[in-house]
PDB file of C-alpha atoms in Angstrom:
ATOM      1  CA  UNK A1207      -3.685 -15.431 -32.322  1.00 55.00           C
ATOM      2  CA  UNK A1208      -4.128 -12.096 -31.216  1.00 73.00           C
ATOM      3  CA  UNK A1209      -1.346 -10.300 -29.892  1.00 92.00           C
ATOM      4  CA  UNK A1210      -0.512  -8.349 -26.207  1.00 95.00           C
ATOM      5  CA  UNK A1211      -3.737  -6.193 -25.341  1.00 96.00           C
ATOM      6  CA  UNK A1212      -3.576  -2.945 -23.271  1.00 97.00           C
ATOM      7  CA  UNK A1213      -6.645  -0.768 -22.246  1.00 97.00           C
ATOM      8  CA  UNK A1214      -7.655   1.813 -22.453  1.00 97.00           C
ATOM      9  CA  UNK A1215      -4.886   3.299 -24.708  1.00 97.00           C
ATOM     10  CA  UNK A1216      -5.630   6.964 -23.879  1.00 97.00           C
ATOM     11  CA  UNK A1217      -6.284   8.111 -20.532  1.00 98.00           C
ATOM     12  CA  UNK A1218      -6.894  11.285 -19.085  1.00 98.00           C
ATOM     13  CA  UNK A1219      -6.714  11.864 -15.215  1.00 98.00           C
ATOM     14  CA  UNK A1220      -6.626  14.884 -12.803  1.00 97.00           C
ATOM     15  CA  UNK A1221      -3.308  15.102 -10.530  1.00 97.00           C
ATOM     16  CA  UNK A1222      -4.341  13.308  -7.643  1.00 97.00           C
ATOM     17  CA  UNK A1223      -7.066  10.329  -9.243  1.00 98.00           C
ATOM     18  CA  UNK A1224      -5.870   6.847  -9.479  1.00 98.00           C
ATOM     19  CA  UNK A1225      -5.126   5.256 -12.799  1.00 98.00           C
ATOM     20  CA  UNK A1226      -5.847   1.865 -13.904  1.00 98.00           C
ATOM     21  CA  UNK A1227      -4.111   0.326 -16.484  1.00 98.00           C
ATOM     22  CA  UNK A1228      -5.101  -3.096 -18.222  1.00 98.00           C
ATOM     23  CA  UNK A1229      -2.784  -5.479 -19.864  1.00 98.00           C
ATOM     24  CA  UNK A1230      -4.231  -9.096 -21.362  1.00 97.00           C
ATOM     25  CA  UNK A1231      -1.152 -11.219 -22.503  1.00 94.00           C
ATOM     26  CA  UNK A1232      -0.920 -12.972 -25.894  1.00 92.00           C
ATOM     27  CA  UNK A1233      -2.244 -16.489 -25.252  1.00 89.00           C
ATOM     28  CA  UNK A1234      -0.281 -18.887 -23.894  1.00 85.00           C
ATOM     29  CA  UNK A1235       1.787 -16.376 -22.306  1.00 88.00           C
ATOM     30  CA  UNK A1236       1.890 -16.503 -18.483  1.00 87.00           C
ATOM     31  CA  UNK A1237       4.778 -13.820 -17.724  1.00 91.00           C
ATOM     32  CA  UNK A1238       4.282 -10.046 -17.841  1.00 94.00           C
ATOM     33  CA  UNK A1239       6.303  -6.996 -17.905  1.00 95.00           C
ATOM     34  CA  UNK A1240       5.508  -3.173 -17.503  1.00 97.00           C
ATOM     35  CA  UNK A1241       7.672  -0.792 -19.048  1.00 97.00           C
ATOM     36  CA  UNK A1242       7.230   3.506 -18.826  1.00 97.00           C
ATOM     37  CA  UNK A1243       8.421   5.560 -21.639  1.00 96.00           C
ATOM     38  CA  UNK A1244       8.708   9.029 -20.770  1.00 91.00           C
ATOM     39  CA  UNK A1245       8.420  11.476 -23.960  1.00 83.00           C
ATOM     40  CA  UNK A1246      11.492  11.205 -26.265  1.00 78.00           C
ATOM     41  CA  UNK A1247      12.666   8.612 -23.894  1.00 83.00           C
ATOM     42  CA  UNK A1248      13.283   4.851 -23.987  1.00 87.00           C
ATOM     43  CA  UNK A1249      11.839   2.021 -22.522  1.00 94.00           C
ATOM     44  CA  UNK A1250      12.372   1.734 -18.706  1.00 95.00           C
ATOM     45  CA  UNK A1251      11.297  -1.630 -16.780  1.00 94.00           C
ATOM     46  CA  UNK A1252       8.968  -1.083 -13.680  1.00 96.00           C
ATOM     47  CA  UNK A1253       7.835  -4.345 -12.985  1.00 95.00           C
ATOM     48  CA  UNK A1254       7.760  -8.479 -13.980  1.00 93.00           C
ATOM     49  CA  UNK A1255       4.723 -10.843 -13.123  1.00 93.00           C
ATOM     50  CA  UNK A1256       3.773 -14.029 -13.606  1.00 91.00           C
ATOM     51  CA  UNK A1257       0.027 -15.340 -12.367  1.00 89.00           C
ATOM     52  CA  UNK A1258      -0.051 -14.495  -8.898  1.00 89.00           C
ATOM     53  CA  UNK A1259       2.902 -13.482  -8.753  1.00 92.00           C
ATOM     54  CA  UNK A1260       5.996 -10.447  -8.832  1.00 93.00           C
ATOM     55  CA  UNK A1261       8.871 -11.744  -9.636  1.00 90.00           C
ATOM     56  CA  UNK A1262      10.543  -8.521 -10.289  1.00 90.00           C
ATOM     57  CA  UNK A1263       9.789  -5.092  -9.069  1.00 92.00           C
ATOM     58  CA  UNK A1264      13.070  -3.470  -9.215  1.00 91.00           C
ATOM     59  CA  UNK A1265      11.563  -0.741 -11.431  1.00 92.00           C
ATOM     60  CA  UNK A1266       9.111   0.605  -9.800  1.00 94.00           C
ATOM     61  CA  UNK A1267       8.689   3.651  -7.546  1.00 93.00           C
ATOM     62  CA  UNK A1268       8.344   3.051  -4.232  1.00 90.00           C
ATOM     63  CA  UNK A1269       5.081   4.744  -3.337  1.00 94.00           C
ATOM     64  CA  UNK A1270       1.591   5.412  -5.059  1.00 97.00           C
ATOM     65  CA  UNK A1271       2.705   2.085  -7.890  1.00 97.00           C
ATOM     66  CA  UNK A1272       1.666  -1.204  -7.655  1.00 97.00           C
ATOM     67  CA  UNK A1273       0.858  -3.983  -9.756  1.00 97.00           C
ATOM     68  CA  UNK A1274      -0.748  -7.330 -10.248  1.00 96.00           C
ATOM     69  CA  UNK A1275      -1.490 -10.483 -12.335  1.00 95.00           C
ATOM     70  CA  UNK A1276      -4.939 -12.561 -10.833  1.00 93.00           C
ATOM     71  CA  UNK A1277      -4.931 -16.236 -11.367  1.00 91.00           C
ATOM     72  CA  UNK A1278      -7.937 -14.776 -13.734  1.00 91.00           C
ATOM     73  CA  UNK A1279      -8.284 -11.815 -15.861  1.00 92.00           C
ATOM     74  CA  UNK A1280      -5.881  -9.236 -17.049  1.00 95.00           C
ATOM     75  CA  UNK A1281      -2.756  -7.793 -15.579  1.00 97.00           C
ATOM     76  CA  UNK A1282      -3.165  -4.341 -13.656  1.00 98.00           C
ATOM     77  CA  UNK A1283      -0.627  -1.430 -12.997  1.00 98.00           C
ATOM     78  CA  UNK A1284      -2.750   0.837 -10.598  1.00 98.00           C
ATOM     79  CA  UNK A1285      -0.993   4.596 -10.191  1.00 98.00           C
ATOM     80  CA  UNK A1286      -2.903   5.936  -6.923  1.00 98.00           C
ATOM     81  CA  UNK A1287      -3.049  10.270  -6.586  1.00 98.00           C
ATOM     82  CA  UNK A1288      -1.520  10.750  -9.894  1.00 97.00           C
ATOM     83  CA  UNK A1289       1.040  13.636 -10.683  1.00 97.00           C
ATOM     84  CA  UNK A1290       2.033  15.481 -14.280  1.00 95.00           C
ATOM     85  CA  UNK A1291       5.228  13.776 -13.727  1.00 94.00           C
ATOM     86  CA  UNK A1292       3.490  10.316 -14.020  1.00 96.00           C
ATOM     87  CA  UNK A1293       2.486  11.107 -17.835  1.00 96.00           C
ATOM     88  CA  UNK A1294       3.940   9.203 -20.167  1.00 96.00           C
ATOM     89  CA  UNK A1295       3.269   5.769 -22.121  1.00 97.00           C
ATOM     90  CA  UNK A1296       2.966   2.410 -19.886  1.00 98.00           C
ATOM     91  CA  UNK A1297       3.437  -0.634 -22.188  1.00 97.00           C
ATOM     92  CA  UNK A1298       3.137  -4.095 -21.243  1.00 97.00           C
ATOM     93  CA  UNK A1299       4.889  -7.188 -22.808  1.00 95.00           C
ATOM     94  CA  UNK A1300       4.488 -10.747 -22.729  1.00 93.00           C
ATOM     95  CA  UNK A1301       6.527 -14.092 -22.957  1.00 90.00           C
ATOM     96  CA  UNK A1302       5.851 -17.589 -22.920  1.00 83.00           C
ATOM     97  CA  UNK A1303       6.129 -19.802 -20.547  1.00 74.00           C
ATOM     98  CA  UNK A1304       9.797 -21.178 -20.956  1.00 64.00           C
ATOM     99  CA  UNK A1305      11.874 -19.880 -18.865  1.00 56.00           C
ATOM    100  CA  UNK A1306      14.719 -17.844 -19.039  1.00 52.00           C
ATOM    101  CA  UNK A1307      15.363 -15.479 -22.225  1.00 57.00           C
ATOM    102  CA  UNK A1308      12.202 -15.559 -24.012  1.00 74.00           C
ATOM    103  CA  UNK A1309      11.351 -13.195 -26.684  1.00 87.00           C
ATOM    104  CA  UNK A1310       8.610 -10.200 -24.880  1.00 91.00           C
ATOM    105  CA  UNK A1311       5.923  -9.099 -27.512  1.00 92.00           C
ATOM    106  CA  UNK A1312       4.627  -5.565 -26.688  1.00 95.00           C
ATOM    107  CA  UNK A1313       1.530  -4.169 -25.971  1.00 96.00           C
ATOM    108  CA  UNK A1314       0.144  -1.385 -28.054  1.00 96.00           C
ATOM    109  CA  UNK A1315       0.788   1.293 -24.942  1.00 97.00           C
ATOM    110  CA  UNK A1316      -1.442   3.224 -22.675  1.00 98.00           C
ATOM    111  CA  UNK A1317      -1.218   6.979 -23.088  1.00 97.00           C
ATOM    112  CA  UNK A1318      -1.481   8.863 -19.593  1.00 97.00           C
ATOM    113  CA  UNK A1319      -1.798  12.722 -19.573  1.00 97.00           C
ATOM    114  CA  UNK A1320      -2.038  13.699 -16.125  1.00 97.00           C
ATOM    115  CA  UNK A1321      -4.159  17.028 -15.924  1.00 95.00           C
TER     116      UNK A1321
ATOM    117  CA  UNK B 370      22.654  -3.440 -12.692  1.00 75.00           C
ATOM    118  CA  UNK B 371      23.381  -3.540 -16.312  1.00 83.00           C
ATOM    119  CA  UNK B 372      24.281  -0.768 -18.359  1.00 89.00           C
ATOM    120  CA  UNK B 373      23.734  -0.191 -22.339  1.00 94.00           C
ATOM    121  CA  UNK B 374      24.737   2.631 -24.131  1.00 96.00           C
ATOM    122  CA  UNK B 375      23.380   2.975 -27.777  1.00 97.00           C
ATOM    123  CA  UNK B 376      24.629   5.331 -30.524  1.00 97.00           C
ATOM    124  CA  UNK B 377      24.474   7.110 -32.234  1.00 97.00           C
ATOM    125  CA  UNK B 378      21.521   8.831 -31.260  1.00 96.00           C
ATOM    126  CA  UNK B 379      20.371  10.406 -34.558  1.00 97.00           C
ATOM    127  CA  UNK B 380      21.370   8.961 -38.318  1.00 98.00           C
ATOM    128  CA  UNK B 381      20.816  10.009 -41.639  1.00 98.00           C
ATOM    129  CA  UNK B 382      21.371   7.712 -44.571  1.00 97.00           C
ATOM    130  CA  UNK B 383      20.156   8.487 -48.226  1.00 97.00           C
ATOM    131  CA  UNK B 384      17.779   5.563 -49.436  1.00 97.00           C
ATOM    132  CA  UNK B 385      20.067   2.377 -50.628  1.00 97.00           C
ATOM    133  CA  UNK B 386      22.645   3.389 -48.285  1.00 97.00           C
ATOM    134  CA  UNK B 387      23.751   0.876 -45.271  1.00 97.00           C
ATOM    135  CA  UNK B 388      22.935   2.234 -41.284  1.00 98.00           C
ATOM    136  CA  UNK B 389      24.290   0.813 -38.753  1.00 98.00           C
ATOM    137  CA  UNK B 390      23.740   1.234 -34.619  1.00 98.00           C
ATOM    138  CA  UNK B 391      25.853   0.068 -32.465  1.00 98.00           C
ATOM    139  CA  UNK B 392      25.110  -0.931 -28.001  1.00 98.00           C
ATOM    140  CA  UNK B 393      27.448  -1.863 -25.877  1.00 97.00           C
ATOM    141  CA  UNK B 394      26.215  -3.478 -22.414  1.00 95.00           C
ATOM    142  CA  UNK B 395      28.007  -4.094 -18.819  1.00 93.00           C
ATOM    143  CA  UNK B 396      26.553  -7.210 -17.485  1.00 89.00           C
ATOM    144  CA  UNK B 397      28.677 -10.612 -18.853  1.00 87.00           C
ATOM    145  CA  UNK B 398      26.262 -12.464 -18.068  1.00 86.00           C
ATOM    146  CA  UNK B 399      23.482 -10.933 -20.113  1.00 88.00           C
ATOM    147  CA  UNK B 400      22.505 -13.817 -23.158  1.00 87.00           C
ATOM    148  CA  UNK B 401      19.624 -12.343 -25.017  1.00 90.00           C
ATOM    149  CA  UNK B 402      19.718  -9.020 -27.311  1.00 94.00           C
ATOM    150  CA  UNK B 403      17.028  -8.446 -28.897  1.00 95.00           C
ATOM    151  CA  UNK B 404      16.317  -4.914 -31.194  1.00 97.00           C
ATOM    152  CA  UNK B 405      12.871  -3.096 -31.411  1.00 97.00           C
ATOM    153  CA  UNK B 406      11.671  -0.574 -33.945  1.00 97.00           C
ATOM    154  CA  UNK B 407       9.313   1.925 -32.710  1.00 96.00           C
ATOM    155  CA  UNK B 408       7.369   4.343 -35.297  1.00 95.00           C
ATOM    156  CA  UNK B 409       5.575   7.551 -33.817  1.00 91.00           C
ATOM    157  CA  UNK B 410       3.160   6.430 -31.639  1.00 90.00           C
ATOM    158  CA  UNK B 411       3.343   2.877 -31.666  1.00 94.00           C
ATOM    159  CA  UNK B 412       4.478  -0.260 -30.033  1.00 95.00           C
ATOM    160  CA  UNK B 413       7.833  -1.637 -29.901  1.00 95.00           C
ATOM    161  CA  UNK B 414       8.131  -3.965 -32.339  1.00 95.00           C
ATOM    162  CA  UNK B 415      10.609  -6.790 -32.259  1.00 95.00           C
ATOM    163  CA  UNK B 416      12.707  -6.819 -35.679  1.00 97.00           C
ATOM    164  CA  UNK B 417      15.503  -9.227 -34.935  1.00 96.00           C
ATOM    165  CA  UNK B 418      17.289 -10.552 -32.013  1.00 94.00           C
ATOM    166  CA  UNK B 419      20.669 -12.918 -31.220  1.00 93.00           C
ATOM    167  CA  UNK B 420      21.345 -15.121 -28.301  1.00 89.00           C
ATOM    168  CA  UNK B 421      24.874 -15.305 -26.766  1.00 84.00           C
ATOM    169  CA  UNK B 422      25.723 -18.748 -28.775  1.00 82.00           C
ATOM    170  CA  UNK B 423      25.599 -17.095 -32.060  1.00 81.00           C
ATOM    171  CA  UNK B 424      28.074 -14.406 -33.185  1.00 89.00           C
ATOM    172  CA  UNK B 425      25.825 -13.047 -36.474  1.00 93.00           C
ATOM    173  CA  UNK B 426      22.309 -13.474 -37.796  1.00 93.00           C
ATOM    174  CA  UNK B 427      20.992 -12.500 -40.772  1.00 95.00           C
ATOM    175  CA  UNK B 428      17.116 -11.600 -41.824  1.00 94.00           C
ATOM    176  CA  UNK B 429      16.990 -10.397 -45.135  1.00 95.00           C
ATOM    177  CA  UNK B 430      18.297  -6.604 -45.355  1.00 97.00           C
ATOM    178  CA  UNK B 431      18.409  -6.766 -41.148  1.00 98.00           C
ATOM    179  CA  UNK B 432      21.784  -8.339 -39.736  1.00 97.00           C
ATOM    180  CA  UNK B 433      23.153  -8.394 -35.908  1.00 97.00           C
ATOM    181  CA  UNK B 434      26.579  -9.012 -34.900  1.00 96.00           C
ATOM    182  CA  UNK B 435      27.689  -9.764 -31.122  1.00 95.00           C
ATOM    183  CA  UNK B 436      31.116  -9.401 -30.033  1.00 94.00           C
ATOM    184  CA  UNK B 437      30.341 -11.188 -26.040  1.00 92.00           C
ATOM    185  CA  UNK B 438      34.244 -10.903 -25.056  1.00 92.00           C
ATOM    186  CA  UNK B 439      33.927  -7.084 -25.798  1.00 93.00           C
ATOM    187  CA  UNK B 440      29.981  -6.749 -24.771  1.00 94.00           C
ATOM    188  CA  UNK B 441      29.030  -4.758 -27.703  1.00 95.00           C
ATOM    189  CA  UNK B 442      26.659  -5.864 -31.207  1.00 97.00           C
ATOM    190  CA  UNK B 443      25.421  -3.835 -33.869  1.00 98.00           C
ATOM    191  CA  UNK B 444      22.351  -3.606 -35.953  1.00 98.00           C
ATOM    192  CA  UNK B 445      22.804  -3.809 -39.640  1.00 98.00           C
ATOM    193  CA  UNK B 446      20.267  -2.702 -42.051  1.00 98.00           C
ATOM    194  CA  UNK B 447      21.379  -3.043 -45.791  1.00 97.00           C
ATOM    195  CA  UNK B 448      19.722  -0.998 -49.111  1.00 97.00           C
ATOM    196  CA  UNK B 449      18.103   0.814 -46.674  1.00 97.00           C
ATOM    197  CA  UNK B 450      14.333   2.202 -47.650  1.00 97.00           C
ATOM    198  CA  UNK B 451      12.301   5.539 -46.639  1.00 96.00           C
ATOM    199  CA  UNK B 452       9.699   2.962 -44.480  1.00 96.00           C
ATOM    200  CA  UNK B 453      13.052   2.174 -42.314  1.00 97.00           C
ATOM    201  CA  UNK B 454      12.824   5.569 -40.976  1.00 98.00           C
ATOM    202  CA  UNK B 455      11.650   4.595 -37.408  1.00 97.00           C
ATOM    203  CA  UNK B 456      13.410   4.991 -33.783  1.00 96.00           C
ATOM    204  CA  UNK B 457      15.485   1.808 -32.899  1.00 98.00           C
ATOM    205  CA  UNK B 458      15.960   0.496 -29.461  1.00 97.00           C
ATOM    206  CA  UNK B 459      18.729  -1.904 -28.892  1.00 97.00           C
ATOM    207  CA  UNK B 460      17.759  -4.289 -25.679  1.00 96.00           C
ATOM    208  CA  UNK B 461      19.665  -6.529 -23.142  1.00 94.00           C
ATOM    209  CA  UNK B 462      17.880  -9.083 -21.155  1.00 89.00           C
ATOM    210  CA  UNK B 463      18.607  -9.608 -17.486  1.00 76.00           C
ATOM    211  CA  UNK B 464      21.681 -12.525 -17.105  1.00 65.00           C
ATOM    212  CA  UNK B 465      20.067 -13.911 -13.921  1.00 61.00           C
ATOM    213  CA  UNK B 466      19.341 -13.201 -10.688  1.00 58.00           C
ATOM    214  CA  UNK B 467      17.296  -9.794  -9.484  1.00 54.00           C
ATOM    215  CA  UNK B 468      17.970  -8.986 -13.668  1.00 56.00           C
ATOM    216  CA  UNK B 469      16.233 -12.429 -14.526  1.00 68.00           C
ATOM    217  CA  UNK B 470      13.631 -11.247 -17.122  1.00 79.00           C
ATOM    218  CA  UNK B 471      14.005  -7.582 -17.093  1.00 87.00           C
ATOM    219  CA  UNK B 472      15.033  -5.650 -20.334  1.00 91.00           C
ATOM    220  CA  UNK B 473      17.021  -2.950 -20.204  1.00 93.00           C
ATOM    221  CA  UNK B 474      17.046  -0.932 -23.086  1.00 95.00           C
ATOM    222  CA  UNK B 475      19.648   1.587 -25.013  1.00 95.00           C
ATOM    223  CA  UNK B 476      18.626   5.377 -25.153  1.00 94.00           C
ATOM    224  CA  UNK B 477      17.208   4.943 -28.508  1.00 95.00           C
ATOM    225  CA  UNK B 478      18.402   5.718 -32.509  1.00 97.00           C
ATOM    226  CA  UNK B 479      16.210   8.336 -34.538  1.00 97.00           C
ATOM    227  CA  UNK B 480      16.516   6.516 -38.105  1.00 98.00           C
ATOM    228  CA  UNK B 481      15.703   9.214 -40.897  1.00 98.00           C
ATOM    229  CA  UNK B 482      16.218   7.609 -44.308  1.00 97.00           C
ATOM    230  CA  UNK B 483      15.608   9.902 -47.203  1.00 96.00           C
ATOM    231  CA  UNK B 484      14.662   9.254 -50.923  1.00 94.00           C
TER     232      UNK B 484
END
């Protein structure tokens, strides 16, 4: 069973590009979660999903985020006109579908250096 | 929203020695407390956890203890080893609501065990 899969898990952009991140869930999972860790920082929620779905976006800033889960393919955290402040590493978890306080497997990260 | 303080932020233990890290948390209503390891560069990775119904669990050298009347539980790790040396993130999950689902993690422990 192969675990929570993020791509690409380096990424280079220029301040003002858009960034794409990709998260694919363990299977069977149907709920998602994006979480930023800034350098020598913890682990700071952004956003929860499940298919179709945002349950929870408490986390994230207001403008140039957004995020989504398709009925089909892999979660997406989009970060639109980038800025050096946005580098950092994005990881996405998973849980199965049961409800309320399920274990969340991570992701192995996406590295963003912001040029 | 909930609150978790972790500390203390750097320990040193010589190899066999105990380490423990200790979170305390602000929501009541939080149920699920789960603790991550993180090594340089790598995912969080999910070592033990406790749900409010249990006071202590214990994986081999790994123990957790939750005190819910005074919102605070510790990390135990026992004959400790130099492969233990690794940042450790205690976690609180969301006790319903806008917090359903969301993790909210402590400020992090920089483990350094030496042999």
């Amino acid at each position: 069973n192969a675990g929570v899969m993020q791509n690409p898990r380096h990424l280079v952009r220029r301040r003002g590009q858009e960034a794409r991140l990709r998260c694919s869930p363990m299977k069977g999972h149907s709920h998602v979660y994006w979480y930023r860790q800034l350098p020598e920082e913890g682990l700071k929620f952004m956003v929860y999903l499940q298919k179709e779905n945002i349950i929870d976006e408490s986390g994230m800033p207001k403008e140039r985020f957004s995020a989504e889960f398709p009925k089909e393919g892999p979660s997406i955290l989009r970060i639109q006109q980038v800025v050096r402040g946005d580098s950092a590493a994005y990881f996405c978890a998973s849980s199965p579908p049961m409800g309320f306080g399920d274990t969340q497997y991570f992701g192995p990260g996406t590295r963003l250096t912001v040029l | 929203g909930e609150n978790v303080e972790q500390h203390p932020s750097t320990l040193s233990v010589q190899e066999g020695d105990s380490a423990v890290i200790k979170c305390t948390y602000s929501d009541s209503a939080s149920n699920y407390f789960p603790w991550y390891k993180q090594e340089l560069g790598k995912r969080p990775q999910l070592i033990i956890d406790i749900r409010s119904n249990v006071g202590e669990k214990k994986d081999q050298r790994i123990a957790v203890t939750l005190n819910k009347t005074a919102k605070h539980f510790s990390l135990h790790i026992t004959e400790t080893q130099p492969e233990d040396s690794a940042v450790y993130f205690c976690a609180v999950l969301g006790g319903g609501g806008t917090s359903y689902g969301k993790l909210t993690f402590g400020q992090g422990t920089i483990l350094t065990v030496h042999p």
